[in-house]
Amino acid sequence: MSNAIIIGFDTEFVRVSDMANRILSYQYAVKTSGGMTTGIVYTKGPDIRDRMTLAELVVTAIEHAKQEGVIGRRWPTEVLATAHFTRADLASFKDFKELRTHFDNVRNSYATLTTPHTVSPYDSGRHQRRISIRLYDTIALAPNKASLEAIGNLLGLPKINLPDGAIEKMDELLETDKELFERYAIRDAEITALYLWEMLGFAEEHLSAEQVPVTLGSLAVRLLQRTWQSEEIDAHQTLGQQNVREHSYNPRTRRMNARARTPSLTAVAEHTQLATEAFHGGRNEAYMFGLTEPGFWWDVDLSGAYSTAMAAIRVPDWQNLKITTDIKDFAVDALGIARVKFRFPEDTQFPCLPVRYDGGLMFPLEGESYCASPELALAKEMGAEVAIQYGVHIPWLNDQRPFELFSRQVREQRKSLPKGSVFEQIWKEIGNSVYGKLAQGLREKNVYDNRSEESRRLTPSPITQPYLAAYITSLVRATLSEMIARVPTDKVVVSATTDGFITNQPYDKIDVSGPICTFFADQAERLNNSRSIIEVKHVVPQVLCMRTRGQLTVGLLDETMPVLQAKAGVQVNRKIQQHGSRRYETTLADKRYGYSEDDLKESKFIDRAENDYLLELFFNRKAGMTITRRSLTSMRKLAANHTDLVMEESEVGLSLEFDWKRELFDPVVRTAGQVLNGQNYKTISLSSRPFLNRDTFMSARALSSSWRRSHQLKTEADWKNWIEFRKRDDLAITSGHRGRGTLLQQAIREYLRRYTNAENGYAGGKYKYLAQELTKAGYQITETDLKNAKRAKVSSIDWSTEGDADIQAFIRIFDTVAKANRVKSPV
């Protein structure tokens, strides 16, 4: 670390077109063991030719640092360059077209994973220098992808305050207050340089490494491996790997080259596809649509869900893996993976076995599932019939708990640091990253490769292990599912999201006595010396549930309490305002909801304003409605179009309708317990039940997609329209045609056809009288309708058994009129 030279850099610019920015300045901060110095370079004009190259900025920064004594007399041959979101700053250099192919794609930004970028610039004395540049993006090393402002606050380097609106008009600020412009601009470079310096010190202390990995996830893997080594845990045994040394002949050097690999053990590899199929994400479902009843609604999470689940993992005995179809081999504490057929009792409200479809997971009453042992154990507890079609069971080799040891280390490190400090937050993120690395690359995911400018599949991490990843996620889902299944029937579960759910069952009365929760609590006690597994996130008076990951707060219990808000992927139309030391993003409709400028200096009011905007958007939505989506220019587009990074806007369809992972029923109309823009909104609200199987789910989902093109589910009339739409589809399947108009209109035409053709006991004739009587009864029938009906096609639908009340009422009236007309009527 003592020899490291870090150059933090940043650019200031203003947008001048849909594809281009005007670069105003480049600023840098050079940090070494000798201190830190900063500087700024202004461009001479608005064109690309007026910009600097990355190499020119590096040379300028080095020469300045040498003058200030921050760098010694010898020219460095390697520097560590860093910025916060390099996708923006790298695109601001004159040579970006070449630069982008010399760095790697790391979380949709630029960094160095493989070969450093080497440049050969001339210094001010016309001496050519050769410098290797290793690039870091501080976003990838920031806990929870923290903003530059948040990192600065952690480091004690707060961002400089700017007047309202100045951030969009930096060219004007440069003209009117150059000193403020420079302080603001340089501070960003200072923060990135100092943060990377701190991270280098962290790596040196905990990894004995002179370089820090480019992401916190990679850092977590290195720390885990180091922990296992110090605790004498066999990493290869834990992960089911073997050491292989391969030799190949290099014709250029005429030598044999040796390369070490760690492929899976043969027994593990044979069933890797099964384990991969059994790996799923979180349980994400909406269990109702519309408004809940007013009251108290708790949003609860499984405390430390994934770190606690990882604590259950012991060292697997892969060599004794066995193939089995015995359900007894799939206990909650057993490492087992299986393909199963299942059927839950008909009255099961929340089946627990996941079935995959192209959009995620659904949980039907029956079907085929790939899953791990915790969910199989829960399914048996819930009374399901489960038949193992093909399964594998791996016994534990010993009681060592490799991930628990690592989690304990993380916990001890966090306890030794001030809460909220930079390294306490980093350790927290490290602890949460390991699970993601166990699952990296299991599901096919393509990423854009800058160097080749082509797509490639995301590669596994050094610790990717599908069996363990499948078990961990299964345990989290099973624990959540058991708690949901035990909510009393007189209470409501609104939705589930990964490791939490919303309910009106008081949090302290949620039943955690089941065998899965008990096992989960055992792991929590081992890890945290506490059996508490529930954490309350929000308490609100009423919930609007739109769809999966789409819930909003209605009303206000207490001004100090945060709103419960999941936006269902909707971006709120925003404007940027500057208040004090922070940038606040506020909705365009803030004043409509009575929020003042002072209110909007507090994030809780911003959240409420946004929540209110989304509520009103839901209640006033219309079929075919679009909203504006804003996104930064993608890396692929930057390469293809040679553009600057700009904020792009596009119109996308608004989707706040139920996503039909479950069957809706029991419609009621409820009123929102909050006045919005002077209105008390009402909407239809429905409960849900599980689909029978995947096929019925896919059918309903496809129909809803078609219906939503011209309809919204807002009123009882909408619900009736939807039910009729589905029945028409069902009738089309059974009768061979869908028919025109509503079901009632089809039934009327059919009975008129039967009458005019003297079928089913009808005698026919006397059209005028029949038309008059039916019209008096409320059915607008003319003689012409009867004449046309005579030529209608024959239908095989048995309308007398159709359950629609309006159709049955018409049949009764029709028969009465037919009898009064002194014609034969069916018995």
Coordinates of N, CA, C and O in Angstrom, one line a residue, residues 583-691:
R583 N -29.2 16.5 -2.2 CA -30.0 16.6 -3.4 C -31.3 15.8 -3.1 O -31.3 14.6 -2.7
Y584 N -32.4 16.4 -3.3 CA -33.7 15.8 -3.0 C -34.5 15.6 -4.3 O -34.6 16.5 -5.1
E585 N -35.0 14.4 -4.5 CA -35.8 14.1 -5.7 C -37.2 14.1 -5.2 O -37.6 13.4 -4.3
T586 N -38.1 14.9 -5.9 CA -39.4 15.1 -5.5 C -40.4 14.9 -6.6 O -40.0 15.2 -7.8
T587 N -41.6 14.5 -6.4 CA -42.5 14.3 -7.5 C -43.1 15.7 -8.0 O -43.1 16.7 -7.2
L588 N -43.5 15.7 -9.2 CA -44.0 16.9 -9.8 C -45.3 17.3 -9.1 O -45.8 18.4 -9.2
A589 N -46.0 16.3 -8.4 CA -47.3 16.6 -7.8 C -47.2 16.9 -6.3 O -48.2 16.8 -5.6
D590 N -46.0 17.2 -5.8 CA -45.8 17.4 -4.3 C -46.8 18.4 -3.7 O -47.4 18.1 -2.7
K591 N -46.9 19.5 -4.4 CA -47.7 20.6 -3.8 C -49.2 20.2 -3.7 O -50.0 20.7 -2.9
R592 N -49.6 19.4 -4.7 CA -51.0 18.9 -4.7 C -51.3 18.2 -3.4 O -52.4 18.2 -3.0
Y593 N -50.3 17.5 -2.8 CA -50.6 16.8 -1.6 C -50.2 17.6 -0.3 O -50.2 17.0 0.8
G594 N -49.9 18.8 -0.5 CA -49.7 19.7 0.7 C -48.4 19.7 1.3 O -48.2 20.1 2.4
Y595 N -47.4 19.2 0.6 CA -46.0 19.2 1.1 C -45.3 20.5 0.8 O -45.3 21.0 -0.4
S596 N -44.7 21.1 1.8 CA -44.0 22.4 1.6 C -42.5 22.2 1.2 O -42.1 21.0 1.3
E597 N -41.9 23.2 0.8 CA -40.4 23.1 0.5 C -39.6 22.7 1.7 O -38.7 21.9 1.6
D598 N -40.0 23.1 2.9 CA -39.3 22.7 4.1 C -39.5 21.2 4.4 O -38.6 20.5 4.8
D599 N -40.8 20.8 4.2 CA -41.1 19.3 4.3 C -40.1 18.5 3.5 O -39.6 17.5 3.9
L600 N -40.0 19.0 2.3 CA -39.2 18.2 1.3 C -37.7 18.2 1.5 O -36.9 17.7 0.7
K601 N -37.3 18.8 2.6 CA -35.9 18.7 3.0 C -35.7 17.4 3.8 O -34.5 17.1 4.1
E602 N -36.7 16.7 4.1 CA -36.6 15.5 4.9 C -37.1 14.3 4.0 O -38.1 14.4 3.4
S603 N -36.3 13.3 4.0 CA -36.6 12.2 3.1 C -37.9 11.5 3.4 O -38.5 11.0 2.5
K604 N -38.4 11.5 4.6 CA -39.6 10.9 4.9 C -40.8 11.5 4.2 O -41.7 10.9 3.8
F605 N -40.7 12.9 4.0 CA -41.8 13.6 3.3 C -41.7 13.3 1.8 O -42.7 13.2 1.1
I606 N -40.4 13.1 1.3 CA -40.3 12.7 -0.1 C -40.9 11.4 -0.4 O -41.6 11.2 -1.3
D607 N -40.7 10.4 0.5 CA -41.3 9.1 0.4 C -42.8 9.2 0.4 O -43.5 8.5 -0.4
R608 N -43.4 10.0 1.3 CA -44.8 10.1 1.4 C -45.4 10.8 0.1 O -46.4 10.4 -0.4
A609 N -44.7 11.8 -0.3 CA -45.2 12.5 -1.6 C -45.2 11.5 -2.7 O -46.1 11.4 -3.5
E610 N -44.1 10.7 -2.8 CA -44.0 9.7 -3.9 C -45.1 8.6 -3.7 O -45.8 8.2 -4.7
N611 N -45.3 8.2 -2.5 CA -46.4 7.2 -2.2 C -47.8 7.7 -2.6 O -48.5 7.0 -3.3
D612 N -48.0 9.0 -2.3 CA -49.3 9.6 -2.6 C -49.5 9.7 -4.1 O -50.6 9.5 -4.7
Y613 N -48.4 10.1 -4.8 CA -48.5 10.2 -6.3 C -48.8 8.8 -6.9 O -49.6 8.7 -7.8
L614 N -48.2 7.8 -6.4 CA -48.4 6.4 -6.9 C -49.9 5.9 -6.6 O -50.5 5.3 -7.4
L615 N -50.4 6.3 -5.4 CA -51.7 6.0 -5.1 C -52.7 6.6 -6.1 O -53.6 5.9 -6.6
E616 N -52.5 7.9 -6.3 CA -53.4 8.5 -7.2 C -53.3 8.0 -8.6 O -54.3 7.9 -9.4
L617 N -52.1 7.6 -9.0 CA -51.8 7.0 -10.3 C -52.6 5.7 -10.4 O -53.2 5.4 -11.5
F618 N -52.6 4.9 -9.4 CA -53.4 3.6 -9.4 C -54.8 3.9 -9.5 O -55.5 3.2 -10.4
F619 N -55.4 4.8 -8.7 CA -56.9 5.0 -8.7 C -57.3 5.6 -10.0 O -58.5 5.4 -10.4
N620 N -56.5 6.3 -10.7 CA -56.9 7.0 -11.9 C -56.3 6.4 -13.2 O -56.4 7.0 -14.3
R621 N -55.8 5.2 -13.1 CA -55.2 4.5 -14.3 C -56.2 4.2 -15.3 O -57.4 4.0 -15.0
K622 N -55.8 4.1 -16.6 CA -56.7 3.8 -17.7 C -56.0 2.7 -18.5 O -54.7 2.7 -18.6
A623 N -56.8 2.0 -19.3 CA -56.2 1.0 -20.2 C -55.4 1.7 -21.2 O -55.8 2.7 -21.8
G624 N -54.2 1.1 -21.5 CA -53.3 1.7 -22.5 C -52.5 2.9 -22.1 O -51.8 3.5 -22.8
M625 N -52.6 3.2 -20.8 CA -51.9 4.3 -20.2 C -50.4 4.1 -20.2 O -49.9 2.9 -20.0
T626 N -49.6 5.1 -20.5 CA -48.1 4.9 -20.5 C -47.5 5.9 -19.5 O -48.1 6.9 -19.1
I627 N -46.3 5.6 -19.1 CA -45.5 6.5 -18.2 C -44.1 6.6 -18.8 O -43.7 5.9 -19.6
T628 N -43.4 7.6 -18.3 CA -42.1 7.9 -18.8 C -41.1 7.1 -18.0 O -41.1 7.2 -16.7
R629 N -40.2 6.4 -18.6 CA -39.1 5.7 -18.0 C -37.8 6.4 -18.3 O -37.5 6.6 -19.5
R630 N -37.0 6.7 -17.3 CA -35.7 7.3 -17.5 C -34.6 6.4 -17.3 O -34.6 5.6 -16.3
S631 N -33.6 6.3 -18.1 CA -32.5 5.4 -17.9 C -31.2 6.0 -18.6 O -31.3 6.8 -19.5
L632 N -30.1 5.7 -18.0 CA -28.8 6.2 -18.6 C -28.4 5.3 -19.7 O -28.7 4.2 -19.8
T633 N -27.7 6.0 -20.7 CA -27.3 5.3 -21.9 C -26.5 4.0 -21.5 O -25.6 4.0 -20.7
S634 N -26.9 2.9 -22.1 CA -26.3 1.6 -21.8 C -24.9 1.5 -22.3 O -24.5 2.3 -23.3
M635 N -24.1 0.6 -21.8 CA -22.7 0.4 -22.3 C -22.7 0.0 -23.8 O -21.9 0.4 -24.6
R636 N -23.7 -0.9 -24.1 CA -23.8 -1.4 -25.5 C -24.1 -0.2 -26.4 O -23.5 -0.1 -27.5
K637 N -25.0 0.7 -26.0 CA -25.4 1.8 -26.9 C -24.2 2.8 -26.9 O -24.0 3.5 -28.0
L638 N -23.5 3.0 -25.8 CA -22.4 3.9 -25.9 C -21.4 3.5 -26.9 O -20.8 4.3 -27.6
A639 N -21.2 2.2 -27.0 CA -20.2 1.6 -27.9 C -20.7 1.7 -29.4 O -20.0 2.1 -30.3
A640 N -22.0 1.4 -29.6 CA -22.6 1.4 -30.9 C -22.8 2.7 -31.5 O -22.5 2.9 -32.7
N641 N -23.2 3.7 -30.7 CA -23.5 5.0 -31.3 C -22.5 6.1 -31.0 O -22.6 7.2 -31.4
H642 N -21.4 5.8 -30.2 CA -20.4 6.7 -29.9 C -21.0 8.0 -29.2 O -20.6 9.1 -29.6
T643 N -21.9 7.8 -28.3 CA -22.6 8.9 -27.7 C -21.9 9.2 -26.3 O -21.2 8.4 -25.8
D644 N -22.3 10.3 -25.7 CA -22.0 10.5 -24.3 C -23.0 9.9 -23.5 O -24.1 9.5 -23.9
L645 N -22.7 9.8 -22.2 CA -23.7 9.2 -21.3 C -24.7 10.3 -21.0 O -24.4 11.4 -20.4
V646 N -26.0 10.1 -21.3 CA -27.1 11.0 -21.1 C -28.3 10.2 -20.5 O -28.3 9.0 -20.6
M647 N -29.2 11.0 -19.9 CA -30.4 10.4 -19.4 C -31.4 10.3 -20.5 O -31.8 11.3 -21.1
E648 N -31.8 9.1 -20.8 CA -32.7 8.9 -21.9 C -34.2 8.6 -21.4 O -34.3 8.0 -20.3
E649 N -35.1 9.1 -22.1 CA -36.5 8.9 -21.7 C -37.3 8.1 -22.8 O -37.0 8.2 -24.0
S650 N -38.2 7.2 -22.3 CA -39.0 6.4 -23.2 C -40.3 6.2 -22.6 O -40.5 6.3 -21.4
E651 N -41.3 6.0 -23.4 CA -42.7 5.7 -23.0 C -42.9 4.2 -22.9 O -42.7 3.5 -23.8
V652 N -43.4 3.8 -21.7 CA -43.7 2.3 -21.5 C -45.1 2.2 -20.9 O -45.6 3.1 -20.3
G653 N -45.7 1.1 -21.1 CA -47.0 0.8 -20.6 C -47.0 0.8 -19.1 O -46.1 0.2 -18.5
L654 N -48.1 1.4 -18.5 CA -48.2 1.3 -17.1 C -48.9 0.0 -16.7 O -49.9 -0.4 -17.3
S655 N -48.3 -0.7 -15.8 CA -48.8 -2.1 -15.4 C -48.9 -2.1 -13.9 O -48.0 -2.5 -13.1
L656 N -50.1 -1.8 -13.4 CA -50.4 -1.8 -12.0 C -51.5 -2.8 -11.7 O -52.2 -2.8 -10.7
E657 N -51.8 -3.7 -12.7 CA -52.8 -4.7 -12.5 C -52.3 -6.0 -11.8 O -51.1 -6.2 -11.8
F658 N -53.2 -6.7 -11.3 CA -52.8 -8.0 -10.6 C -52.1 -8.9 -11.7 O -52.5 -8.9 -12.8
D659 N -51.0 -9.6 -11.2 CA -50.2 -10.4 -12.2 C -50.7 -11.9 -12.2 O -50.0 -12.7 -12.8
W660 N -51.8 -12.2 -11.5 CA -52.4 -13.5 -11.7 C -51.5 -14.7 -11.4 O -51.5 -15.8 -12.0
K661 N -50.6 -14.6 -10.4 CA -49.9 -15.8 -9.9 C -50.9 -16.6 -9.0 O -50.6 -17.8 -8.8
R662 N -52.0 -16.0 -8.7 CA -53.1 -16.8 -7.9 C -54.4 -16.4 -8.5 O -54.5 -15.4 -9.2
E663 N -55.4 -17.2 -8.2 CA -56.8 -17.0 -8.7 C -57.5 -16.0 -7.8 O -57.7 -16.2 -6.6
L664 N -58.0 -14.9 -8.3 CA -58.8 -13.9 -7.6 C -60.2 -14.3 -7.4 O -60.8 -15.0 -8.3
F665 N -60.9 -14.0 -6.3 CA -62.3 -14.3 -6.1 C -62.8 -13.3 -5.0 O -62.1 -12.6 -4.4
D666 N -64.1 -13.4 -4.7 CA -64.8 -12.7 -3.6 C -64.6 -11.2 -3.7 O -63.9 -10.6 -2.8
P667 N -65.2 -10.6 -4.7 CA -65.0 -9.1 -4.9 C -65.8 -8.3 -3.9 O -67.0 -8.6 -3.6
V668 N -65.2 -7.3 -3.3 CA -65.9 -6.3 -2.5 C -65.3 -4.9 -2.9 O -64.2 -4.8 -3.4
V669 N -66.1 -3.9 -2.6 CA -65.6 -2.5 -2.9 C -65.2 -1.9 -1.5 O -66.0 -1.9 -0.6
R670 N -64.0 -1.3 -1.5 CA -63.5 -0.7 -0.3 C -63.1 0.8 -0.6 O -62.7 1.1 -1.7
T671 N -63.1 1.6 0.4 CA -62.7 3.0 0.3 C -61.4 3.2 0.9 O -61.1 2.7 2.0
A672 N -60.6 4.0 0.3 CA -59.2 4.4 0.8 C -59.4 5.3 2.0 O -60.2 6.2 2.0
G673 N -58.7 4.9 3.1 CA -58.7 5.7 4.3 C -57.8 6.9 4.3 O -57.2 7.2 5.3
Q674 N -57.7 7.5 3.2 CA -56.9 8.7 3.0 C -57.5 9.6 1.8 O -57.8 9.0 0.8
V675 N -57.6 10.8 2.1 CA -58.1 11.8 1.1 C -56.9 12.2 0.2 O -55.9 12.6 0.7
L676 N -57.0 12.0 -1.1 CA -56.0 12.3 -2.1 C -56.5 13.4 -3.0 O -57.5 13.1 -3.8
N677 N -55.9 14.5 -3.0 CA -56.3 15.6 -3.9 C -57.8 15.9 -3.8 O -58.5 16.1 -4.7
G678 N -58.3 15.8 -2.5 CA -59.7 16.2 -2.3 C -60.7 15.0 -2.5 O -61.9 15.3 -2.5
Q679 N -60.2 13.8 -2.8 CA -61.1 12.7 -3.2 C -60.9 11.5 -2.3 O -59.8 11.2 -1.8
N680 N -62.1 10.9 -2.0 CA -62.1 9.6 -1.3 C -62.2 8.5 -2.4 O -63.3 8.3 -2.9
Y681 N -61.2 7.8 -2.7 CA -61.2 6.9 -3.8 C -61.7 5.5 -3.3 O -61.5 5.1 -2.2
K682 N -62.5 4.8 -4.2 CA -62.9 3.5 -4.0 C -62.4 2.6 -5.1 O -62.2 3.0 -6.2
T683 N -62.2 1.3 -4.7 CA -61.8 0.4 -5.7 C -62.3 -1.0 -5.4 O -62.5 -1.3 -4.2
I684 N -62.4 -1.9 -6.3 CA -62.7 -3.3 -6.0 C -61.5 -4.0 -5.4 O -60.4 -3.7 -5.7
S685 N -61.8 -4.8 -4.4 CA -60.7 -5.5 -3.7 C -61.1 -7.0 -3.7 O -62.3 -7.4 -3.6
L686 N -60.1 -7.9 -3.9 CA -60.4 -9.3 -4.0 C -59.4 -10.1 -3.2 O -58.2 -9.7 -3.0
S687 N -59.8 -11.3 -2.7 CA -59.0 -12.3 -2.1 C -58.4 -13.2 -3.2 O -58.8 -13.0 -4.4
S688 N -57.6 -14.1 -2.8 CA -57.0 -15.0 -3.8 C -56.9 -16.4 -3.3 O -56.9 -16.6 -2.0
R689 N -56.8 -17.4 -4.2 CA -56.5 -18.8 -3.8 C -55.5 -19.4 -4.8 O -55.4 -18.8 -5.9
P690 N -54.8 -20.4 -4.5 CA -53.8 -21.0 -5.4 C -54.5 -21.6 -6.6 O -55.6 -22.1 -6.6
F691 N -53.8 -21.5 -7.8 CA -54.2 -22.2 -8.9 C -54.0 -23.7 -8.7 O -53.2 -24.2 -8.0

